[in-house]
Coordinates of C-alpha atoms in Angstrom, one line a residue:
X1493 CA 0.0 0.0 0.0
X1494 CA 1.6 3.6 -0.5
X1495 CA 1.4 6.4 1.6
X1496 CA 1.4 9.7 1.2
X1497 CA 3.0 10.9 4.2
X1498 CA 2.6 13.7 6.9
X1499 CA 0.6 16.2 4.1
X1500 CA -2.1 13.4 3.9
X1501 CA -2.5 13.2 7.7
X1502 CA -2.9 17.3 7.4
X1503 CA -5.3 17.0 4.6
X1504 CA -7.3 14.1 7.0
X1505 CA -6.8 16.6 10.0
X1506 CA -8.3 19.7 7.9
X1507 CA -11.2 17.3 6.7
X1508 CA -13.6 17.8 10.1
X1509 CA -15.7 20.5 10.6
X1510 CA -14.8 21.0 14.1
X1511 CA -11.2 20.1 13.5
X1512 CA -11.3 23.8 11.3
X1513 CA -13.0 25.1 14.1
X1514 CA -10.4 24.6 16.8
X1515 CA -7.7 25.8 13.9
X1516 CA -10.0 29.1 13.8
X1517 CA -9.8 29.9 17.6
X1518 CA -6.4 28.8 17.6
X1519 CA -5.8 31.4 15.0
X1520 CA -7.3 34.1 17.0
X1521 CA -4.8 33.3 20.4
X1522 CA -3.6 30.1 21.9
X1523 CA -6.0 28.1 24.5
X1524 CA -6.6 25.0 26.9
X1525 CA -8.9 22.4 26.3
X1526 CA -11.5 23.8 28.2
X1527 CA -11.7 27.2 27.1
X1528 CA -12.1 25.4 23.6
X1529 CA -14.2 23.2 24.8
X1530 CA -16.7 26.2 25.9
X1531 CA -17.3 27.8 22.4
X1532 CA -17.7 23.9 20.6
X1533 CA -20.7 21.7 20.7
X1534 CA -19.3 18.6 21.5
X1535 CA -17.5 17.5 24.5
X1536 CA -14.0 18.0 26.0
X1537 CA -12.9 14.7 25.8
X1538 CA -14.4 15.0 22.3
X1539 CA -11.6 18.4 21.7
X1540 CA -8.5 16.5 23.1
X1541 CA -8.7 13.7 21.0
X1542 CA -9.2 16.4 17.8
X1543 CA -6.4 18.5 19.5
X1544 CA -4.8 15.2 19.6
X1545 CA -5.3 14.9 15.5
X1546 CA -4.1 18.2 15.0
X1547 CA -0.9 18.0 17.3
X1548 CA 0.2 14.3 15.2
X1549 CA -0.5 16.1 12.1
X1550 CA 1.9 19.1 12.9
X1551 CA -0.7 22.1 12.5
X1552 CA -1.4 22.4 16.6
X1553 CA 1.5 22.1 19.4
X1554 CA 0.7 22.4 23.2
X1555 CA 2.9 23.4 26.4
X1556 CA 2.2 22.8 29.7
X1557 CA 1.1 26.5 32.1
X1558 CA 0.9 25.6 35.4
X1559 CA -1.5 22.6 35.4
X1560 CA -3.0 23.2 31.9
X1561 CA -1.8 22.0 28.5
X1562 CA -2.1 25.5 26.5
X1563 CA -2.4 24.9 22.8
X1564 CA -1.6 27.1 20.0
X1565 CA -0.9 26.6 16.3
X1566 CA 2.3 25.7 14.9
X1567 CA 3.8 28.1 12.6
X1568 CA 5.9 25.7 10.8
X1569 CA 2.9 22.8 10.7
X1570 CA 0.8 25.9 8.7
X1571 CA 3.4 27.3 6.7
X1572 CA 3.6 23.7 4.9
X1573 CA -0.3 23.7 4.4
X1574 CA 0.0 27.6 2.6
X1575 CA 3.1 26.3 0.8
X1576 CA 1.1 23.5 -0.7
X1577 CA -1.7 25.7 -1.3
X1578 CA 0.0 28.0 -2.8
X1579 CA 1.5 25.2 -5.3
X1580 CA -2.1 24.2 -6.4
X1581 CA -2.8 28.0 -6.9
X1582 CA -0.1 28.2 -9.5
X1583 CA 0.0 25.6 -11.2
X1584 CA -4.4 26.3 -11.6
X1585 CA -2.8 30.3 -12.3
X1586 CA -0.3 28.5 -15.4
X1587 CA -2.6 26.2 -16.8
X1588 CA -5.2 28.5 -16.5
X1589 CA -2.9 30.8 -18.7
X1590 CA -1.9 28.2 -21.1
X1591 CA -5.9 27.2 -21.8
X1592 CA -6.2 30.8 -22.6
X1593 CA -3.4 31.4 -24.9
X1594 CA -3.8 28.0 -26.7
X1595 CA -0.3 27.3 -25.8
X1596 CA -0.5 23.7 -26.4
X1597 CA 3.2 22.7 -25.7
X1598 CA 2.5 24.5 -22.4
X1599 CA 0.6 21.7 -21.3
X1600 CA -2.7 23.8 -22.4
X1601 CA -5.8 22.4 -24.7
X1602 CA -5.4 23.1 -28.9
X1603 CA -6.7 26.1 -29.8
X1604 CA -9.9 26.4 -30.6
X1605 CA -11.7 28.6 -33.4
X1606 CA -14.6 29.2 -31.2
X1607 CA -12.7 30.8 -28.5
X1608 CA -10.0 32.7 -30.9
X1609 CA -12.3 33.6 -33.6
X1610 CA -9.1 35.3 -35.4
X1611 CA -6.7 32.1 -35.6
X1612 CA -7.3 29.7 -38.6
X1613 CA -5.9 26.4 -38.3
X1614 CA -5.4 26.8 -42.0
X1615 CA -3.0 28.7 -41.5
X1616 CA -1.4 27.0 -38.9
X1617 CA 2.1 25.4 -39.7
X1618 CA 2.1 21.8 -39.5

């Protein structure tokens, strides 16, 4: 069986609904269980073991205040996410480009004398 590795178990960890919604709260300043726990509709046992997702999956680290576990995001876990994002965005941005100039060796479709009513594949060199 192949596996993906550690960007899979992000995509798994950003694939519940209340997963994103610790992420957002996170985002906003760093918290204990229970304080999350208090703006979610499910349980606190219910938040550590998504907490617990997150942590394994590198988006969410803790550290222990006192006698709470205070977690917050982890910059470097997130920074992977955007830079992935951001590779999907541009290579959508190039072929985007390359379907609208019919630049076919670009890895865009054949142009198209509906879409370019001025090019004539008559004329085209062959």
């Amino acid at each position: 069986m192949a596996t993906y590795g550690r960007q899979d178990e992000v995509w798994d960890a950003m694939g519940d609904r209340t997963r994103r919604a610790i992420l957002e709260r996170l985002a906003e300043h760093p918290c204990p269980v229970g304080e999350l726990a208090a703006q979610l509709p499910v349980s606190r046992p219910a938040v550590s073991q998504h907490l617990k997702v997150l942590k394994e999956s590198g988006l969410v680290s803790d550290e222990t205040v006192g006698t709470r576990r205070v977690y917050r995001l982890n910059p470097a876990g997130v920074q992977a996410l955007r830079d992935q994002l951001d590779m999907f965005w541009n290579r959508a941005l190039a072929n985007y480009d390359a379907a609208v100039r019919g630049d076919a060796e670009a890895g865009g479709p054949e142009r198209n004398p509906e879409r370019d009513p001025e090019w004539d594949p008559e004329k085209e060199e062959k």
